[in-house]
mmCIF file of C-alpha atoms and ligand atoms in Angstrom:
data_model
loop_
_atom_site.group_PDB
_atom_site.id
_atom_site.type_symbol
_atom_site.label_atom_id
_atom_site.label_comp_id
_atom_site.label_asym_id
_atom_site.label_seq_id
_atom_site.Cartn_x
_atom_site.Cartn_y
_atom_site.Cartn_z
ATOM 1 C CA UNK A 1 136.175 67.229 90.076
ATOM 2 C CA UNK A 2 139.302 68.063 88.266
ATOM 3 C CA UNK A 3 142.551 68.764 90.104
ATOM 4 C CA UNK A 4 142.385 72.363 91.727
ATOM 5 C CA UNK A 5 138.750 73.041 91.216
ATOM 6 C CA UNK A 6 136.630 74.028 94.159
ATOM 7 C CA UNK A 7 132.954 73.716 95.113
ATOM 8 C CA UNK A 8 131.651 77.099 94.180
ATOM 9 C CA UNK A 9 128.410 78.031 95.689
ATOM 10 C CA UNK A 10 128.066 81.284 93.831
ATOM 11 C CA UNK A 11 124.395 82.623 93.019
ATOM 12 C CA UNK A 12 125.649 83.443 89.562
ATOM 13 C CA UNK A 13 127.742 83.116 87.352
ATOM 14 C CA UNK A 14 128.113 79.833 88.887
ATOM 15 C CA UNK A 15 129.436 76.400 88.100
ATOM 16 C CA UNK A 16 129.255 74.735 84.537
ATOM 17 C CA UNK A 17 129.170 71.103 84.200
ATOM 18 C CA UNK A 18 132.900 69.727 83.798
ATOM 19 C CA UNK A 19 132.084 67.793 80.706
ATOM 20 C CA UNK A 20 131.005 70.924 79.111
ATOM 21 C CA UNK A 21 134.047 72.871 80.144
ATOM 22 C CA UNK A 22 136.144 70.094 78.870
ATOM 23 C CA UNK A 23 134.333 69.967 75.435
ATOM 24 C CA UNK A 24 134.762 73.856 75.224
ATOM 25 C CA UNK A 25 138.485 73.568 75.926
ATOM 26 C CA UNK A 26 138.848 70.643 73.375
ATOM 27 C CA UNK A 27 137.067 72.925 70.703
ATOM 28 C CA UNK A 28 138.561 76.100 71.612
ATOM 29 C CA UNK A 29 141.648 76.523 69.234
ATOM 30 C CA UNK A 30 139.915 74.979 66.140
ATOM 31 C CA UNK A 31 136.189 74.515 66.194
ATOM 32 C CA UNK A 32 135.249 71.566 64.050
ATOM 33 C CA UNK A 33 138.281 71.973 61.777
ATOM 34 C CA UNK A 34 137.318 75.553 60.559
ATOM 35 C CA UNK A 35 140.675 76.924 61.933
ATOM 36 C CA UNK A 36 139.525 79.295 64.526
ATOM 37 C CA UNK A 37 137.575 79.365 67.826
ATOM 38 C CA UNK A 38 133.823 80.270 68.121
ATOM 39 C CA UNK A 39 135.048 83.589 69.775
ATOM 40 C CA UNK A 40 136.593 84.566 66.598
ATOM 41 C CA UNK A 41 134.191 83.566 63.926
ATOM 42 C CA UNK A 42 131.505 85.774 62.170
ATOM 43 C CA UNK A 43 128.122 85.541 63.618
ATOM 44 C CA UNK A 44 126.951 85.542 59.956
ATOM 45 C CA UNK A 45 129.098 82.369 59.009
ATOM 46 C CA UNK A 46 127.431 78.963 58.134
ATOM 47 C CA UNK A 47 129.278 77.540 60.979
ATOM 48 C CA UNK A 48 127.821 80.061 63.568
ATOM 49 C CA UNK A 49 124.531 79.748 62.101
ATOM 50 C CA UNK A 50 124.344 76.042 62.829
ATOM 51 C CA UNK A 51 125.431 76.756 66.293
ATOM 52 C CA UNK A 52 122.684 79.187 67.168
ATOM 53 C CA UNK A 53 120.099 77.347 65.254
ATOM 54 C CA UNK A 54 121.118 74.094 67.097
ATOM 55 C CA UNK A 55 120.954 76.152 70.540
ATOM 56 C CA UNK A 56 117.382 77.151 69.864
ATOM 57 C CA UNK A 57 116.387 73.897 68.797
ATOM 58 C CA UNK A 58 117.944 72.146 71.840
ATOM 59 C CA UNK A 59 116.421 74.516 74.246
ATOM 60 C CA UNK A 60 113.044 73.926 72.677
ATOM 61 C CA UNK A 61 113.522 70.060 72.957
ATOM 62 C CA UNK A 62 114.948 70.194 76.499
ATOM 63 C CA UNK A 63 112.304 72.587 77.910
ATOM 64 C CA UNK A 64 109.366 71.331 75.764
ATOM 65 C CA UNK A 65 108.624 74.852 74.304
ATOM 66 C CA UNK A 66 105.543 74.717 72.277
ATOM 67 C CA UNK A 67 105.584 75.492 68.538
ATOM 68 C CA UNK A 68 103.358 78.608 69.203
ATOM 69 C CA UNK A 69 106.349 80.350 71.128
ATOM 70 C CA UNK A 70 109.210 82.223 69.780
ATOM 71 C CA UNK A 71 112.590 81.695 71.498
ATOM 72 C CA UNK A 72 114.987 84.715 71.549
ATOM 73 C CA UNK A 73 118.568 85.209 72.691
ATOM 74 C CA UNK A 74 118.926 88.782 73.911
ATOM 75 C CA UNK A 75 121.557 91.116 75.567
ATOM 76 C CA UNK A 76 121.148 93.109 78.728
ATOM 77 C CA UNK A 77 120.548 90.181 80.940
ATOM 78 C CA UNK A 78 117.348 89.706 82.910
ATOM 79 C CA UNK A 79 117.485 93.275 83.963
ATOM 80 C CA UNK A 80 117.160 94.226 80.286
ATOM 81 C CA UNK A 81 114.054 92.156 80.032
ATOM 82 C CA UNK A 82 112.688 94.020 82.988
ATOM 83 C CA UNK A 83 112.470 96.946 80.610
ATOM 84 C CA UNK A 84 111.630 95.010 77.425
ATOM 85 C CA UNK A 85 108.462 93.555 79.008
ATOM 86 C CA UNK A 86 106.532 96.803 79.385
ATOM 87 C CA UNK A 87 107.914 98.077 76.123
ATOM 88 C CA UNK A 88 106.719 95.023 74.182
ATOM 89 C CA UNK A 89 103.349 94.259 75.892
ATOM 90 C CA UNK A 90 102.063 97.801 76.813
ATOM 91 C CA UNK A 91 101.628 99.587 73.584
ATOM 92 C CA UNK A 92 98.000 100.050 74.057
ATOM 93 C CA UNK A 93 97.240 98.645 77.743
ATOM 94 C CA UNK A 94 99.193 100.689 80.049
ATOM 95 C CA UNK A 95 98.648 98.347 83.051
ATOM 96 C CA UNK A 96 100.574 95.557 84.374
ATOM 97 C CA UNK A 97 100.446 93.576 87.630
ATOM 98 C CA UNK A 98 103.785 92.675 89.483
ATOM 99 C CA UNK A 99 103.859 90.318 92.470
ATOM 100 C CA UNK A 100 106.916 91.300 94.679
ATOM 101 C CA UNK A 101 108.471 88.248 96.222
ATOM 102 C CA UNK A 102 111.945 89.351 96.518
ATOM 103 C CA UNK A 103 114.491 91.895 95.389
ATOM 104 C CA UNK A 104 114.546 91.173 91.578
ATOM 105 C CA UNK A 105 110.643 91.175 91.332
ATOM 106 C CA UNK A 106 110.743 94.477 93.140
ATOM 107 C CA UNK A 107 113.384 95.556 90.515
ATOM 108 C CA UNK A 108 111.217 94.468 87.725
ATOM 109 C CA UNK A 109 108.402 96.595 89.148
ATOM 110 C CA UNK A 110 110.663 99.778 89.374
ATOM 111 C CA UNK A 111 111.836 99.471 85.975
ATOM 112 C CA UNK A 112 108.197 98.962 84.657
ATOM 113 C CA UNK A 113 107.142 101.981 86.695
ATOM 114 C CA UNK A 114 109.472 104.184 84.367
ATOM 115 C CA UNK A 115 107.276 102.962 81.307
ATOM 116 C CA UNK A 116 103.945 102.770 82.750
ATOM 117 C CA UNK A 117 103.951 105.069 85.827
ATOM 118 C CA UNK A 118 101.132 103.988 88.358
ATOM 119 C CA UNK A 119 99.957 101.526 85.629
ATOM 120 C CA UNK A 120 102.665 99.214 86.901
ATOM 121 C CA UNK A 121 100.865 98.036 89.981
ATOM 122 C CA UNK A 122 102.090 95.872 93.029
ATOM 123 C CA UNK A 123 99.629 93.035 93.108
ATOM 124 C CA UNK A 124 100.969 91.464 96.314
ATOM 125 C CA UNK A 125 103.960 91.111 98.285
ATOM 126 C CA UNK A 126 105.729 89.438 101.280
ATOM 127 C CA UNK A 127 107.903 92.100 102.162
ATOM 128 C CA UNK A 128 106.571 92.512 105.613
ATOM 129 C CA UNK A 129 107.628 88.772 106.248
ATOM 130 C CA UNK A 130 111.317 89.604 104.949
ATOM 131 C CA UNK A 131 110.257 87.463 101.947
ATOM 132 C CA UNK A 132 110.311 84.234 103.873
ATOM 133 C CA UNK A 133 107.760 82.812 101.440
ATOM 134 C CA UNK A 134 105.800 83.961 98.220
ATOM 135 C CA UNK A 135 102.238 85.408 98.484
ATOM 136 C CA UNK A 136 99.377 82.967 98.521
ATOM 137 C CA UNK A 137 96.607 83.319 96.021
ATOM 138 C CA UNK A 138 94.178 84.958 98.497
ATOM 139 C CA UNK A 139 96.798 87.827 99.151
ATOM 140 C CA UNK A 140 96.995 88.866 95.660
ATOM 141 C CA UNK A 141 95.006 91.802 94.250
ATOM 142 C CA UNK A 142 94.870 91.230 90.372
ATOM 143 C CA UNK A 143 93.540 93.420 87.875
ATOM 144 C CA UNK A 144 91.589 91.613 85.305
ATOM 145 C CA UNK A 145 92.493 94.378 82.835
ATOM 146 C CA UNK A 146 96.225 94.216 83.178
ATOM 147 C CA UNK A 147 98.427 93.343 80.157
ATOM 148 C CA UNK A 148 100.133 90.820 82.161
ATOM 149 C CA UNK A 149 100.897 89.432 85.734
ATOM 150 C CA UNK A 150 104.659 89.131 86.501
ATOM 151 C CA UNK A 151 106.249 86.827 88.893
ATOM 152 C CA UNK A 152 109.851 85.952 89.735
ATOM 153 C CA UNK A 153 109.681 82.220 89.924
ATOM 154 C CA UNK A 154 112.823 81.460 92.090
ATOM 155 C CA UNK A 155 113.932 84.267 94.448
ATOM 156 C CA UNK A 156 117.653 83.912 94.262
ATOM 157 C CA UNK A 157 118.499 86.175 97.343
ATOM 158 C CA UNK A 158 115.826 84.916 99.697
ATOM 159 C CA UNK A 159 116.006 81.150 98.718
ATOM 160 C CA UNK A 160 112.258 80.827 98.018
ATOM 161 C CA UNK A 161 110.209 79.383 95.028
ATOM 162 C CA UNK A 162 106.668 79.658 93.800
ATOM 163 C CA UNK A 163 105.248 76.121 94.380
ATOM 164 C CA UNK A 164 101.963 77.001 92.512
ATOM 165 C CA UNK A 165 101.071 79.187 89.616
ATOM 166 C CA UNK A 166 98.831 82.129 90.646
ATOM 167 C CA UNK A 167 95.395 81.987 88.960
ATOM 168 C CA UNK A 168 95.368 84.989 86.499
ATOM 169 C CA UNK A 169 92.170 84.271 84.498
ATOM 170 C CA UNK A 170 92.824 85.497 80.932
ATOM 171 C CA UNK A 171 95.702 87.661 81.868
ATOM 172 C CA UNK A 172 99.004 86.047 80.648
ATOM 173 C CA UNK A 173 101.518 84.974 83.417
ATOM 174 C CA UNK A 174 105.146 86.020 82.796
ATOM 175 C CA UNK A 175 107.926 84.324 84.844
ATOM 176 C CA UNK A 176 111.423 85.359 85.481
ATOM 177 C CA UNK A 177 113.024 81.975 85.671
ATOM 178 C CA UNK A 178 116.615 83.176 85.768
ATOM 179 C CA UNK A 179 117.690 81.079 88.795
ATOM 180 C CA UNK A 180 115.635 77.986 88.258
ATOM 181 C CA UNK A 181 115.485 77.489 84.409
ATOM 182 C CA UNK A 182 116.417 73.931 83.356
ATOM 183 C CA UNK A 183 116.474 72.584 86.997
ATOM 184 C CA UNK A 184 113.263 70.605 86.485
ATOM 185 C CA UNK A 185 110.669 70.075 83.815
ATOM 186 C CA UNK A 186 108.214 72.931 83.542
ATOM 187 C CA UNK A 187 104.914 73.257 81.391
ATOM 188 C CA UNK A 188 105.906 76.297 79.367
ATOM 189 C CA UNK A 189 102.292 76.519 78.023
ATOM 190 C CA UNK A 190 101.093 77.839 81.440
ATOM 191 C CA UNK A 191 102.924 80.992 80.830
ATOM 192 C CA UNK A 192 102.657 83.773 78.427
ATOM 193 C CA UNK A 193 106.435 84.511 78.577
ATOM 194 C CA UNK A 194 109.245 82.928 80.470
ATOM 195 C CA UNK A 195 112.583 84.393 80.455
ATOM 196 C CA UNK A 196 115.930 84.778 82.433
ATOM 197 C CA UNK A 197 119.566 85.602 82.585
ATOM 198 C CA UNK A 198 121.664 82.599 81.212
ATOM 199 C CA UNK A 199 124.411 82.807 83.871
ATOM 200 C CA UNK A 200 123.169 80.327 86.433
ATOM 201 C CA UNK A 201 122.009 77.055 84.711
ATOM 202 C CA UNK A 202 122.474 77.709 81.078
ATOM 203 C CA UNK A 203 125.659 79.311 80.118
ATOM 204 C CA UNK A 204 128.386 81.818 81.130
ATOM 205 C CA UNK A 205 127.025 85.374 81.642
ATOM 206 C CA UNK A 206 126.210 87.300 78.386
ATOM 207 C CA UNK A 207 122.602 86.902 77.446
ATOM 208 C CA UNK A 208 118.996 86.442 78.472
ATOM 209 C CA UNK A 209 116.627 83.838 76.847
ATOM 210 C CA UNK A 210 113.039 84.708 76.153
ATOM 211 C CA UNK A 211 110.261 82.137 75.204
ATOM 212 C CA UNK A 212 107.228 84.436 74.318
ATOM 213 C CA UNK A 213 103.913 83.203 73.004
ATOM 214 C CA UNK A 214 103.360 84.539 69.479
ATOM 215 C CA UNK A 215 99.983 86.235 70.183
ATOM 216 C CA UNK A 216 101.904 88.342 72.858
ATOM 217 C CA UNK A 217 104.193 89.741 70.199
ATOM 218 C CA UNK A 218 103.356 93.056 68.574
ATOM 219 C CA UNK A 219 101.729 95.552 70.882
ATOM 220 C CA UNK A 220 105.000 97.408 71.417
ATOM 221 C CA UNK A 221 105.659 101.045 72.458
ATOM 222 C CA UNK A 222 106.960 103.274 69.735
ATOM 223 C CA UNK A 223 110.099 103.838 71.688
ATOM 224 C CA UNK A 224 111.241 100.189 71.846
ATOM 225 C CA UNK A 225 114.784 99.846 70.678
ATOM 226 C CA UNK A 226 114.971 97.359 68.019
ATOM 227 C CA UNK A 227 117.552 95.271 70.030
ATOM 228 C CA UNK A 228 114.690 94.809 72.501
ATOM 229 C CA UNK A 229 111.736 94.446 70.336
ATOM 230 C CA UNK A 230 110.457 90.936 70.591
ATOM 231 C CA UNK A 231 108.698 91.516 67.099
ATOM 232 C CA UNK A 232 111.899 92.513 65.274
ATOM 233 C CA UNK A 233 114.186 90.009 67.093
ATOM 234 C CA UNK A 234 111.929 87.045 66.443
ATOM 235 C CA UNK A 235 111.738 88.052 62.769
ATOM 236 C CA UNK A 236 115.280 88.159 62.476
ATOM 237 C CA UNK A 237 116.254 85.001 64.640
ATOM 238 C CA UNK A 238 117.910 86.920 67.419
ATOM 239 C CA UNK A 239 120.436 88.337 64.801
ATOM 240 C CA UNK A 240 119.663 91.905 64.125
ATOM 241 C CA UNK A 241 123.122 92.781 65.569
ATOM 242 C CA UNK A 242 125.999 90.728 66.719
ATOM 243 C CA UNK A 243 124.826 88.208 69.296
ATOM 244 C CA UNK A 244 126.699 87.243 72.408
ATOM 245 C CA UNK A 245 128.345 84.281 70.203
ATOM 246 C CA UNK A 246 130.414 82.551 72.770
ATOM 247 C CA UNK A 247 127.964 82.167 75.659
ATOM 248 C CA UNK A 248 125.225 80.961 73.085
ATOM 249 C CA UNK A 249 127.679 78.320 71.930
ATOM 250 C CA UNK A 250 128.489 77.231 75.411
ATOM 251 C CA UNK A 251 124.577 77.178 76.068
ATOM 252 C CA UNK A 252 124.149 74.758 73.209
ATOM 253 C CA UNK A 253 126.991 72.600 74.777
ATOM 254 C CA UNK A 254 125.063 72.703 78.171
ATOM 255 C CA UNK A 255 121.857 71.638 76.368
ATOM 256 C CA UNK A 256 123.451 68.723 74.624
ATOM 257 C CA UNK A 257 124.915 67.642 77.769
ATOM 258 C CA UNK A 258 121.544 67.687 79.410
ATOM 259 C CA UNK A 259 120.061 65.602 76.663
ATOM 260 C CA UNK A 260 122.815 63.217 77.009
ATOM 261 C CA UNK A 261 122.255 62.768 80.792
ATOM 262 C CA UNK A 262 118.401 62.171 80.277
ATOM 263 C CA UNK A 263 117.073 65.625 80.222
ATOM 264 C CA UNK A 264 115.187 67.719 82.909
ATOM 265 C CA UNK A 265 113.651 64.652 84.640
ATOM 266 C CA UNK A 266 117.054 63.370 85.502
ATOM 267 C CA UNK A 267 118.157 66.887 86.478
ATOM 268 C CA UNK A 268 115.287 67.233 88.647
ATOM 269 C CA UNK A 269 116.190 63.908 90.377
ATOM 270 C CA UNK A 270 119.774 65.138 91.073
ATOM 271 C CA UNK A 271 118.593 68.476 92.266
ATOM 272 C CA UNK A 272 115.978 66.932 94.605
ATOM 273 C CA UNK A 273 118.668 64.668 96.012
ATOM 274 C CA UNK A 274 121.158 67.612 96.538
ATOM 275 C CA UNK A 275 118.601 70.063 98.039
ATOM 276 C CA UNK A 276 116.950 67.290 100.271
ATOM 277 C CA UNK A 277 120.281 66.405 101.654
ATOM 278 C CA UNK A 278 120.853 70.062 102.588
ATOM 279 C CA UNK A 279 117.219 70.801 104.074
ATOM 280 C CA UNK A 280 116.945 67.531 105.953
ATOM 281 C CA UNK A 281 120.067 68.350 107.631
ATOM 282 C CA UNK A 282 118.871 72.010 108.406
ATOM 283 C CA UNK A 283 115.455 70.527 109.625
ATOM 284 C CA UNK A 284 117.351 67.987 112.038
ATOM 285 C CA UNK A 285 119.223 70.383 114.209
ATOM 286 C CA UNK A 286 118.746 73.749 115.824
ATOM 287 C CA UNK A 287 122.047 75.530 115.346
ATOM 288 C CA UNK A 288 121.360 76.974 111.951
ATOM 289 C CA UNK A 289 118.046 78.645 111.093
ATOM 290 C CA UNK A 290 116.651 78.352 107.597
ATOM 291 C CA UNK A 291 115.447 81.432 106.142
ATOM 292 C CA UNK A 292 112.565 80.317 103.869
ATOM 293 C CA UNK A 293 109.427 78.641 105.136
ATOM 294 C CA UNK A 294 109.205 75.040 104.184
ATOM 295 C CA UNK A 295 106.335 75.320 101.900
ATOM 296 C CA UNK A 296 108.205 77.676 99.395
ATOM 297 C CA UNK A 297 111.891 76.540 99.590
ATOM 298 C CA UNK A 298 114.061 76.920 96.699
ATOM 299 C CA UNK A 299 115.802 73.809 95.175
ATOM 300 C CA UNK A 300 118.590 76.177 93.867
ATOM 301 C CA UNK A 301 119.464 78.647 96.605
ATOM 302 C CA UNK A 302 119.438 77.461 100.130
ATOM 303 C CA UNK A 303 119.432 80.322 102.802
ATOM 304 C CA UNK A 304 120.226 79.966 106.467
ATOM 305 C CA UNK A 305 122.132 81.552 109.287
ATOM 306 C CA UNK A 306 124.041 80.728 112.338
ATOM 307 C CA UNK A 307 123.014 81.953 115.901
ATOM 308 C CA UNK A 308 124.702 85.425 115.125
ATOM 309 C CA UNK A 309 126.489 87.637 112.595
ATOM 310 C CA UNK A 310 129.958 86.882 114.150
ATOM 311 C CA UNK A 311 129.460 83.170 113.564
ATOM 312 C CA UNK A 312 128.136 83.816 109.987
ATOM 313 C CA UNK A 313 131.528 85.449 109.302
ATOM 314 C CA UNK A 314 133.520 82.727 111.140
ATOM 315 C CA UNK A 315 131.657 80.102 109.067
ATOM 316 C CA UNK A 316 132.329 81.720 105.770
ATOM 317 C CA UNK A 317 136.169 82.175 106.740
ATOM 318 C CA UNK A 318 136.242 78.454 107.683
ATOM 319 C CA UNK A 319 134.425 77.341 104.439
ATOM 320 C CA UNK A 320 137.228 79.098 102.354
ATOM 321 C CA UNK A 321 139.728 77.041 104.193
ATOM 322 C CA UNK A 322 137.694 73.752 103.350
ATOM 323 C CA UNK A 323 137.946 74.846 99.620
ATOM 324 C CA UNK A 324 134.414 76.198 99.240
ATOM 325 C CA UNK A 325 133.558 79.612 97.914
ATOM 326 C CA UNK A 326 130.683 82.160 97.822
ATOM 327 C CA UNK A 327 128.696 80.990 100.875
ATOM 328 C CA UNK A 328 127.971 84.451 102.130
ATOM 329 C CA UNK A 329 124.488 85.344 102.050
ATOM 330 C CA UNK A 330 123.236 88.475 99.836
ATOM 331 C CA UNK A 331 123.807 91.758 101.808
ATOM 332 C CA UNK A 332 120.000 92.490 101.915
ATOM 333 C CA UNK A 333 119.256 89.188 103.777
ATOM 334 C CA UNK A 334 122.676 88.539 105.518
ATOM 335 C CA UNK A 335 123.433 85.103 106.753
ATOM 336 C CA UNK A 336 124.697 82.300 104.559
ATOM 337 C CA UNK A 337 123.464 81.088 101.114
ATOM 338 C CA UNK A 338 124.442 77.984 99.207
ATOM 339 C CA UNK A 339 123.473 78.134 95.572
ATOM 340 C CA UNK A 340 123.513 74.520 94.424
ATOM 341 C CA UNK A 341 122.530 74.821 90.683
ATOM 342 C CA UNK A 342 122.505 72.074 88.160
ATOM 343 C CA UNK A 343 126.374 71.788 87.930
ATOM 344 C CA UNK A 344 127.115 71.595 91.766
ATOM 345 C CA UNK A 345 127.911 67.985 92.302
ATOM 346 C CA UNK A 346 126.206 65.934 94.995
ATOM 347 C CA UNK A 347 129.518 65.438 96.589
ATOM 348 C CA UNK A 348 129.901 69.220 97.060
ATOM 349 C CA UNK A 349 126.490 69.370 98.943
ATOM 350 C CA UNK A 350 127.791 66.309 100.988
ATOM 351 C CA UNK A 351 131.107 68.007 101.793
ATOM 352 C CA UNK A 352 129.084 71.247 102.937
ATOM 353 C CA UNK A 353 126.897 69.406 105.254
ATOM 354 C CA UNK A 354 129.901 67.690 106.743
ATOM 355 C CA UNK A 355 131.469 71.062 107.289
ATOM 356 C CA UNK A 356 128.224 72.540 108.851
ATOM 357 C CA UNK A 357 127.946 69.674 111.230
ATOM 358 C CA UNK A 358 131.810 70.143 112.302
ATOM 359 C CA UNK A 359 131.331 73.972 112.684
ATOM 360 C CA UNK A 360 127.911 73.419 114.741
ATOM 361 C CA UNK A 361 129.721 71.012 117.013
ATOM 362 C CA UNK A 362 132.738 73.232 117.439
ATOM 363 C CA UNK A 363 130.388 76.203 118.406
HETATM 364 N N1 PMP B 1 116.174 87.753 88.238
HETATM 365 C C1 PMP B 1 116.759 86.827 89.141
HETATM 366 C C2 PMP B 1 115.802 85.740 89.583
HETATM 367 C C3 PMP B 1 118.103 86.828 89.297
HETATM 368 O O1 PMP B 1 118.670 85.980 90.106
HETATM 369 C C4 PMP B 1 118.945 87.842 88.751
HETATM 370 C C5 PMP B 1 120.420 87.905 88.819
HETATM 371 N N2 PMP B 1 120.853 87.184 89.922
HETATM 372 C C6 PMP B 1 118.231 88.741 87.878
HETATM 373 C C7 PMP B 1 117.036 88.710 87.522
HETATM 374 C C8 PMP B 1 119.069 89.908 87.233
HETATM 375 O O2 PMP B 1 119.840 89.228 86.199
HETATM 376 P P1 PMP B 1 120.988 89.952 85.279
HETATM 377 O O3 PMP B 1 122.137 90.086 86.025
HETATM 378 O O4 PMP B 1 121.035 88.901 84.085
HETATM 379 O O5 PMP B 1 120.352 91.294 84.736
#
């Protein structure tokens, strides 16, 4: 890592790959000889048009987005998409199933209720287990007449992840992939829609991406604002108004970097190595208690606690002295959380495990 940079275990916005930051720095004052930075250029210029077109093409390439899906870059973050989903998919069918496996899937359901009332249905939850795992197929009560089934694929706060795709019959599955997108290969065709905020593995904060199967576009409610209309945005290539130009540019740099290092197969290898190092250590000792059940552990967000709240606090204070930051768990689950997204180097996780060993030995 460059001089002075620290291991940042933030759940998002989070670390970006150093080669990307350096590229952005080198292109900042005068992007490709056009005399200005990307931040300063018109979103209608030829130069910017190439950036956003390349970003979409590269996202399609890296993720393997099939041709019958539209890719959109929208504002309002993943929270905006929580609202966009019922507006865009429930023009006629006012029912949607939500599986609540953590905070954000619960938030998505709450927003959907504003548009659908009781038509937005909780189709299963592990709330009683404090979200230590996601529901199993036989714990789900799915409505075959729902417009869609919504899941949050990686639960950022609880450190769990879906390790299977729920069987939803003919009902399209929609996945919030905010905190696991680009961490490993996925088969996009299994989902009607995938979406997420960009601020973890893709880019700085500022937009959400949506990949939506074409046949799901069009049944929108009359109240749908045009900025959140999948139909209008796909017709206008995400450019009905000024898009978040700079984050989209950085996203393209991230995607080009991923292509250079070998794509998502390589990324997965690195993420498995990092997360295994941490989980293997957690499983080998009894000072720290992991939050998530083994079966549904997240590769991106690792949640655990020390024997008590006081020691959790001491752990966080000590970690800052070591040059780490953002290891405090989310307030709704407490304890500790290490978010180890794509850009966290292996050395960062090694250093964290060394510190954990040292702290456990001292207490
Ligand atoms: N879904 C998940 C899984 C998240 O982790 C987050 C944010 N951390 C959100 C949704 C909300 O995203 P945003 O802040 O972009 O609205």
